[in-house]
Amino acid sequence: MLGLKNVAVIGAGGNLGPFVTEKLAEAGFHTTIIIRPESKYTLPDSHAHLTNHLLRVKRCAFDEESLTAAFHGQDVVVVMIGKGVAILSQKTIIDAAARAGVKRFFPSEFGSNTLSAELLRNVPAMKAKAMILTYLQQKAAAHPALKWTAICNGAFFDWGLTSGFLGFNLQEQTANIYGSGNQHFHATMRSTIGLAIVSALRNPDTENKYLYISNISTSQRELLSVLEMNSGSPWKVTSKDVMVERAEGMDKLARQDFSGMGQLILADLYGEGKGTVDPVELDNELLGLEAVGLERLVSRTMQCSI
């Protein structure tokens, strides 16, 4: 494990957090979930099989001094927090990690490719993530003992499908198809992201690297075909214009209506696709991640949602 055994996790209560904490603890990492004093977070039932010495919760104020103390003895910090101001709060977390002697830091990437200039132009809010990555790199350069790893995984396949974010309503059997629906995009199961973090902690070749992972490259039309096959009937399809969605999203954000963020992300995902993963850049082999067929991914997602 490269001497890495103690992992502090911030943001365990979000869409991704439970999957990451579970995989870390199952792999034998002593995992501490850091939460604010006022947080109502509790361990999910899915973590009941994990022993107490491998998974614990620690309350901590999120100022630099308190976080530095909380990170004492921790080898790794994994951050999975929200957008905007919350993303920028990682500067304090990074400073505390460097002071505490943390050896590896995973910033809150876990989505679109923030190294893409086109993504940053199409989804301006993503600039906050890019700023944090630059800050982390500068901090690591000043503190050579601190290494970093960032993970770009495209869309969350399972959450995106079951929540309707990807444009499919599983209950109503309806689909919003953007453009032709043939634009390929990359997507990853949340459990796979947890496995990727575990693998990265065991492989020195992942230090100071921006890693690209994906379970599958598919399109809305391909996904719709599998869903219709499983349901045994055609779905009602509504066409969406990518440029209209992008314009509406930009207008909403200009009016401080942050629901426009989702429209911008989908316009990028289903438009040029520059915010997702370039297939020639995948680090799946480096991390020992499997390629999964679309039908199997849909089946696994549906089974877990029951």
Short mmCIF file of C-alpha atoms in Angstrom, two decimals:
data_model
loop_
_atom_site.label_atom_id
_atom_site.label_comp_id
_atom_site.label_asym_id
_atom_site.label_seq_id
_atom_site.Cartn_x
_atom_site.Cartn_y
_atom_site.Cartn_z
CA MET A 1 0.00 0.00 0.00
CA LEU A 2 3.05 2.30 -0.34
CA GLY A 3 2.81 2.90 3.40
CA LEU A 4 -0.63 4.44 2.95
CA LYS A 5 -3.16 3.00 5.38
CA ASN A 6 -5.08 5.84 7.03
CA VAL A 7 -7.56 7.72 4.84
CA ALA A 8 -9.62 10.78 5.77
CA VAL A 9 -12.74 11.35 3.68
CA ILE A 10 -14.59 14.66 3.35
CA GLY A 11 -17.99 14.58 1.66
CA ALA A 12 -18.97 11.02 2.50
CA GLY A 13 -22.68 11.88 2.54
CA GLY A 14 -23.00 12.89 -1.11
CA ASN A 15 -23.86 10.91 -4.23
CA LEU A 16 -20.39 9.39 -4.48
CA GLY A 17 -19.20 9.26 -0.88
CA PRO A 18 -20.83 6.02 0.35
CA PHE A 19 -19.35 4.03 -2.53
CA VAL A 20 -15.84 5.36 -1.93
CA THR A 21 -15.85 4.86 1.85
CA GLU A 22 -17.16 1.33 1.45
CA LYS A 23 -14.48 0.33 -1.07
CA LEU A 24 -11.72 1.90 1.02
CA ALA A 25 -12.75 0.09 4.20
CA GLU A 26 -13.34 -3.20 2.38
CA ALA A 27 -9.80 -2.93 0.99
CA GLY A 28 -8.39 -2.64 4.51
CA PHE A 29 -7.78 1.10 4.70
CA HIS A 30 -8.52 2.69 8.07
CA THR A 31 -11.11 5.21 6.92
CA THR A 32 -12.12 8.29 8.92
CA ILE A 33 -15.14 10.27 7.73
CA ILE A 34 -14.67 13.93 8.63
CA ILE A 35 -17.90 15.86 9.22
CA ARG A 36 -18.79 19.28 10.59
CA PRO A 37 -19.92 19.49 14.25
CA GLU A 38 -23.50 20.31 13.22
CA SER A 39 -23.74 17.57 10.57
CA LYS A 40 -26.58 15.04 10.83
CA TYR A 41 -24.62 12.45 8.85
CA THR A 42 -24.88 8.82 9.96
CA LEU A 43 -23.26 5.75 8.44
CA PRO A 44 -25.56 4.18 5.83
CA ASP A 45 -27.00 0.71 6.41
CA SER A 46 -24.86 -0.58 3.53
CA HIS A 47 -21.79 -0.05 5.74
CA ALA A 48 -23.06 -2.25 8.59
CA HIS A 49 -20.76 -5.12 7.59
CA LEU A 50 -17.64 -2.99 8.03
CA THR A 51 -15.79 -3.36 11.31
CA ASN A 52 -15.44 -0.39 13.64
CA HIS A 53 -11.64 -0.29 13.47
CA LEU A 54 -11.78 0.23 9.69
CA LEU A 55 -14.47 2.91 9.53
CA ARG A 56 -15.21 5.73 11.94
CA VAL A 57 -16.72 9.21 11.98
CA LYS A 58 -14.95 12.28 13.38
CA ARG A 59 -16.56 15.69 13.93
CA CYS A 60 -14.37 18.67 13.17
CA ALA A 61 -14.67 22.39 12.50
CA PHE A 62 -13.52 23.22 8.98
CA ASP A 63 -10.99 25.93 9.80
CA GLU A 64 -7.33 25.25 9.01
CA GLU A 65 -6.21 24.64 12.60
CA SER A 66 -8.99 22.15 13.34
CA LEU A 67 -8.49 20.30 10.06
CA THR A 68 -4.74 20.12 10.59
CA ALA A 69 -5.34 18.45 13.94
CA ALA A 70 -7.92 16.09 12.41
CA PHE A 71 -5.50 15.11 9.63
CA HIS A 72 -2.69 14.27 12.07
CA GLY A 73 -1.74 10.65 11.42
CA GLN A 74 -3.72 10.48 8.18
CA ASP A 75 -1.83 9.37 5.07
CA VAL A 76 -4.51 10.27 2.53
CA VAL A 77 -7.30 12.83 2.15
CA VAL A 78 -10.14 12.24 -0.32
CA VAL A 79 -12.51 15.17 -0.94
CA MET A 80 -15.95 14.78 -2.52
CA ILE A 81 -17.86 18.01 -2.02
CA GLY A 82 -20.27 20.16 -4.02
CA LYS A 83 -19.93 23.01 -6.46
CA GLY A 84 -19.10 26.70 -6.33
CA VAL A 85 -18.09 28.08 -2.95
CA ALA A 86 -17.83 24.60 -1.43
CA ILE A 87 -15.33 23.60 -4.12
CA LEU A 88 -13.18 26.65 -3.36
CA SER A 89 -13.17 25.72 0.35
CA GLN A 90 -10.72 22.98 -0.61
CA LYS A 91 -7.91 25.54 -0.36
CA THR A 92 -8.21 25.40 3.42
CA ILE A 93 -8.38 21.60 3.32
CA ILE A 94 -5.26 21.42 1.12
CA ASP A 95 -3.35 23.80 3.40
CA ALA A 96 -4.27 21.70 6.43
CA ALA A 97 -3.27 18.48 4.67
CA ALA A 98 0.14 19.89 3.78
CA ARG A 99 0.71 21.08 7.36
CA ALA A 100 -0.35 17.73 8.81
CA GLY A 101 2.03 15.73 6.63
CA VAL A 102 -0.61 14.03 4.47
CA LYS A 103 1.05 12.00 1.70
CA ARG A 104 -1.70 11.82 -0.95
CA PHE A 105 -4.58 14.16 -1.76
CA PHE A 106 -7.55 13.49 -4.04
CA PRO A 107 -9.34 16.76 -4.91
CA SER A 108 -13.06 16.86 -5.61
CA GLU A 109 -12.85 16.17 -9.35
CA PHE A 110 -14.76 12.92 -10.06
CA GLY A 111 -16.67 14.11 -13.12
CA SER A 112 -15.92 16.11 -16.24
CA ASN A 113 -12.46 16.82 -17.61
CA THR A 114 -11.46 20.12 -16.02
CA LEU A 115 -8.26 20.17 -18.08
CA SER A 116 -10.46 20.83 -21.12
CA ALA A 117 -10.56 24.49 -22.14
CA GLU A 118 -13.80 23.81 -24.01
CA LEU A 119 -15.46 22.46 -20.87
CA LEU A 120 -14.45 25.55 -18.91
CA ARG A 121 -15.89 27.75 -21.64
CA ASN A 122 -19.12 25.74 -21.93
CA VAL A 123 -19.60 25.25 -18.17
CA PRO A 124 -17.95 28.26 -16.48
CA ALA A 125 -18.71 26.99 -12.97
CA MET A 126 -16.17 24.21 -13.56
CA LYS A 127 -13.42 26.84 -13.42
CA ALA A 128 -13.55 26.52 -9.64
CA LYS A 129 -12.40 22.90 -9.89
CA ALA A 130 -9.63 23.88 -12.30
CA MET A 131 -8.47 26.59 -9.90
CA ILE A 132 -8.33 24.11 -7.03
CA LEU A 133 -6.31 21.63 -9.09
CA THR A 134 -3.77 24.35 -9.91
CA TYR A 135 -3.63 25.37 -6.25
CA LEU A 136 -3.06 21.74 -5.21
CA GLN A 137 -0.26 21.31 -7.74
CA GLN A 138 1.44 24.46 -6.47
CA LYS A 139 1.08 23.35 -2.85
CA ALA A 140 2.51 19.91 -3.69
CA ALA A 141 5.46 21.54 -5.45
CA ALA A 142 6.19 23.50 -2.28
CA HIS A 143 5.69 20.40 -0.09
CA PRO A 144 7.32 17.47 -1.97
CA ALA A 145 6.04 14.92 0.55
CA LEU A 146 2.48 15.72 -0.55
CA LYS A 147 1.42 13.89 -3.72
CA TRP A 148 -1.90 14.28 -5.49
CA THR A 149 -4.14 12.23 -7.76
CA ALA A 150 -7.18 13.55 -9.65
CA ILE A 151 -9.79 11.32 -11.27
CA CYS A 152 -11.97 12.18 -14.27
CA ASN A 153 -14.73 9.60 -14.74
CA GLY A 154 -17.28 11.33 -16.97
CA ALA A 155 -20.89 10.92 -15.83
CA PHE A 156 -22.02 8.79 -12.89
CA PHE A 157 -23.74 6.04 -14.88
CA ASP A 158 -25.87 4.51 -12.12
CA TRP A 159 -26.94 7.75 -10.44
CA GLY A 160 -27.41 9.51 -13.77
CA LEU A 161 -29.72 6.79 -15.02
CA THR A 162 -31.84 6.26 -11.90
CA SER A 163 -32.14 9.96 -10.99
CA GLY A 164 -33.18 10.98 -14.49
CA PHE A 165 -30.20 13.31 -14.90
CA LEU A 166 -29.06 11.58 -18.10
CA GLY A 167 -32.47 12.28 -19.63
CA PHE A 168 -34.30 9.01 -18.99
CA ASN A 169 -37.36 8.58 -16.76
CA LEU A 170 -37.38 4.90 -15.85
CA GLN A 171 -40.84 4.98 -14.28
CA GLU A 172 -42.62 6.89 -17.04
CA GLN A 173 -40.53 5.30 -19.83
CA THR A 174 -39.75 8.65 -21.42
CA ALA A 175 -36.51 10.07 -22.77
CA ASN A 176 -35.15 13.53 -23.52
CA ILE A 177 -32.78 13.06 -26.45
CA TYR A 178 -30.25 15.82 -27.05
CA GLY A 179 -29.40 16.56 -30.67
CA SER A 180 -29.17 13.38 -32.71
CA GLY A 181 -28.63 11.30 -29.59
CA ASN A 182 -25.63 9.67 -31.26
CA GLN A 183 -22.92 11.70 -29.52
CA HIS A 184 -20.80 9.32 -27.46
CA PHE A 185 -20.05 10.12 -23.84
CA HIS A 186 -18.17 8.32 -21.09
CA ALA A 187 -19.78 7.13 -17.87
CA THR A 188 -18.64 5.23 -14.79
CA MET A 189 -20.37 3.36 -11.98
CA ARG A 190 -19.79 4.99 -8.60
CA SER A 191 -18.47 1.73 -7.17
CA THR A 192 -15.85 1.70 -9.93
CA ILE A 193 -14.65 5.14 -8.83
CA GLY A 194 -14.16 3.73 -5.34
CA LEU A 195 -12.12 0.86 -6.78
CA ALA A 196 -10.07 3.34 -8.81
CA ILE A 197 -9.12 5.25 -5.66
CA VAL A 198 -8.11 2.02 -3.93
CA SER A 199 -5.97 1.01 -6.92
CA ALA A 200 -4.38 4.45 -7.12
CA LEU A 201 -3.31 4.21 -3.49
CA ARG A 202 -1.51 0.95 -4.25
CA ASN A 203 0.28 2.16 -7.36
CA PRO A 204 3.09 4.76 -7.23
CA ASP A 205 2.62 5.44 -10.95
CA THR A 206 -0.56 7.34 -10.07
CA GLU A 207 1.23 9.99 -8.01
CA ASN A 208 0.82 13.54 -9.31
CA LYS A 209 -1.36 12.32 -12.17
CA TYR A 210 -4.71 13.31 -13.66
CA LEU A 211 -6.32 9.94 -14.37
CA TYR A 212 -9.09 9.19 -16.85
CA ILE A 213 -11.40 6.24 -16.18
CA SER A 214 -14.63 4.96 -17.68
CA ASN A 215 -16.76 1.83 -17.60
CA ILE A 216 -18.23 2.59 -20.99
CA SER A 217 -18.46 4.95 -23.93
CA THR A 218 -22.03 5.00 -25.21
CA SER A 219 -24.70 7.31 -26.62
CA GLN A 220 -28.24 8.21 -25.66
CA ARG A 221 -29.60 6.26 -28.63
CA GLU A 222 -27.68 3.14 -27.63
CA LEU A 223 -28.88 3.48 -24.05
CA LEU A 224 -32.46 4.04 -25.18
CA SER A 225 -32.30 0.89 -27.30
CA VAL A 226 -31.31 -1.21 -24.27
CA LEU A 227 -33.98 0.37 -22.08
CA GLU A 228 -36.67 -0.25 -24.70
CA MET A 229 -35.51 -3.83 -25.14
CA ASN A 230 -35.73 -4.40 -21.38
CA SER A 231 -39.19 -2.84 -21.12
CA GLY A 232 -40.50 -4.59 -24.22
CA SER A 233 -42.08 -1.43 -25.63
CA PRO A 234 -41.02 1.85 -27.28
CA TRP A 235 -40.48 4.90 -25.10
CA LYS A 236 -41.85 8.39 -25.62
CA VAL A 237 -39.02 10.60 -26.90
CA THR A 238 -38.73 14.39 -26.63
CA SER A 239 -36.05 16.12 -28.71
CA LYS A 240 -33.80 18.69 -27.06
CA ASP A 241 -31.67 21.25 -28.89
CA VAL A 242 -28.19 21.36 -27.36
CA MET A 243 -27.59 25.00 -28.24
CA VAL A 244 -30.95 26.05 -26.79
CA GLU A 245 -30.20 24.17 -23.58
CA ARG A 246 -26.79 25.83 -23.35
CA ALA A 247 -28.23 29.30 -23.89
CA GLU A 248 -30.96 28.71 -21.30
CA GLY A 249 -28.40 27.39 -18.83
CA MET A 250 -26.15 30.42 -19.26
CA ASP A 251 -29.12 32.76 -18.88
CA LYS A 252 -30.24 31.06 -15.66
CA LEU A 253 -26.78 31.24 -14.13
CA ALA A 254 -26.57 34.93 -15.03
CA ARG A 255 -29.74 35.37 -12.95
CA GLN A 256 -28.28 33.31 -10.08
CA ASP A 257 -30.60 30.42 -10.94
CA PHE A 258 -28.27 27.48 -10.43
CA SER A 259 -30.64 24.97 -12.00
CA GLY A 260 -28.95 26.07 -15.22
CA MET A 261 -25.82 24.20 -14.18
CA GLY A 262 -27.38 20.85 -15.06
CA GLN A 263 -28.40 22.11 -18.49
CA LEU A 264 -24.85 23.27 -19.20
CA ILE A 265 -23.35 19.95 -18.12
CA LEU A 266 -25.77 17.98 -20.30
CA ALA A 267 -25.20 20.30 -23.25
CA ASP A 268 -21.49 19.62 -22.94
CA LEU A 269 -21.97 15.89 -22.38
CA TYR A 270 -24.31 15.42 -25.33
CA GLY A 271 -22.95 18.21 -27.53
CA GLU A 272 -19.28 18.33 -28.40
CA GLY A 273 -18.51 15.96 -25.56
CA LYS A 274 -15.25 17.77 -24.81
CA GLY A 275 -15.91 17.68 -21.10
CA THR A 276 -15.84 13.90 -20.90
CA VAL A 277 -13.03 11.43 -21.35
CA ASP A 278 -10.99 10.99 -24.52
CA PRO A 279 -10.92 7.21 -25.11
CA VAL A 280 -7.24 7.24 -26.06
CA GLU A 281 -6.41 8.62 -22.61
CA LEU A 282 -8.07 5.98 -20.43
CA ASP A 283 -6.10 4.75 -17.42
CA ASN A 284 -8.33 1.73 -16.82
CA GLU A 285 -5.49 -0.73 -17.39
CA LEU A 286 -3.17 1.11 -15.02
CA LEU A 287 -5.84 0.83 -12.32
CA GLY A 288 -7.00 -2.69 -13.17
CA LEU A 289 -10.54 -1.61 -14.02
CA GLU A 290 -12.81 -3.79 -16.13
CA ALA A 291 -14.61 -2.86 -19.32
CA VAL A 292 -18.35 -3.45 -18.90
CA GLY A 293 -20.97 -3.86 -21.63
CA LEU A 294 -23.95 -1.52 -21.74
CA GLU A 295 -26.58 -4.20 -21.10
CA ARG A 296 -24.68 -5.40 -18.04
CA LEU A 297 -24.29 -1.86 -16.72
CA VAL A 298 -28.01 -1.21 -17.09
CA SER A 299 -28.80 -4.53 -15.40
CA ARG A 300 -26.47 -3.81 -12.47
CA THR A 301 -27.93 -0.33 -12.07
CA MET A 302 -31.52 -1.59 -12.08
CA GLN A 303 -30.76 -4.34 -9.57
CA CYS A 304 -29.18 -1.88 -7.15
CA SER A 305 -32.12 0.53 -7.44
CA ILE A 306 -34.73 -2.05 -6.44
#
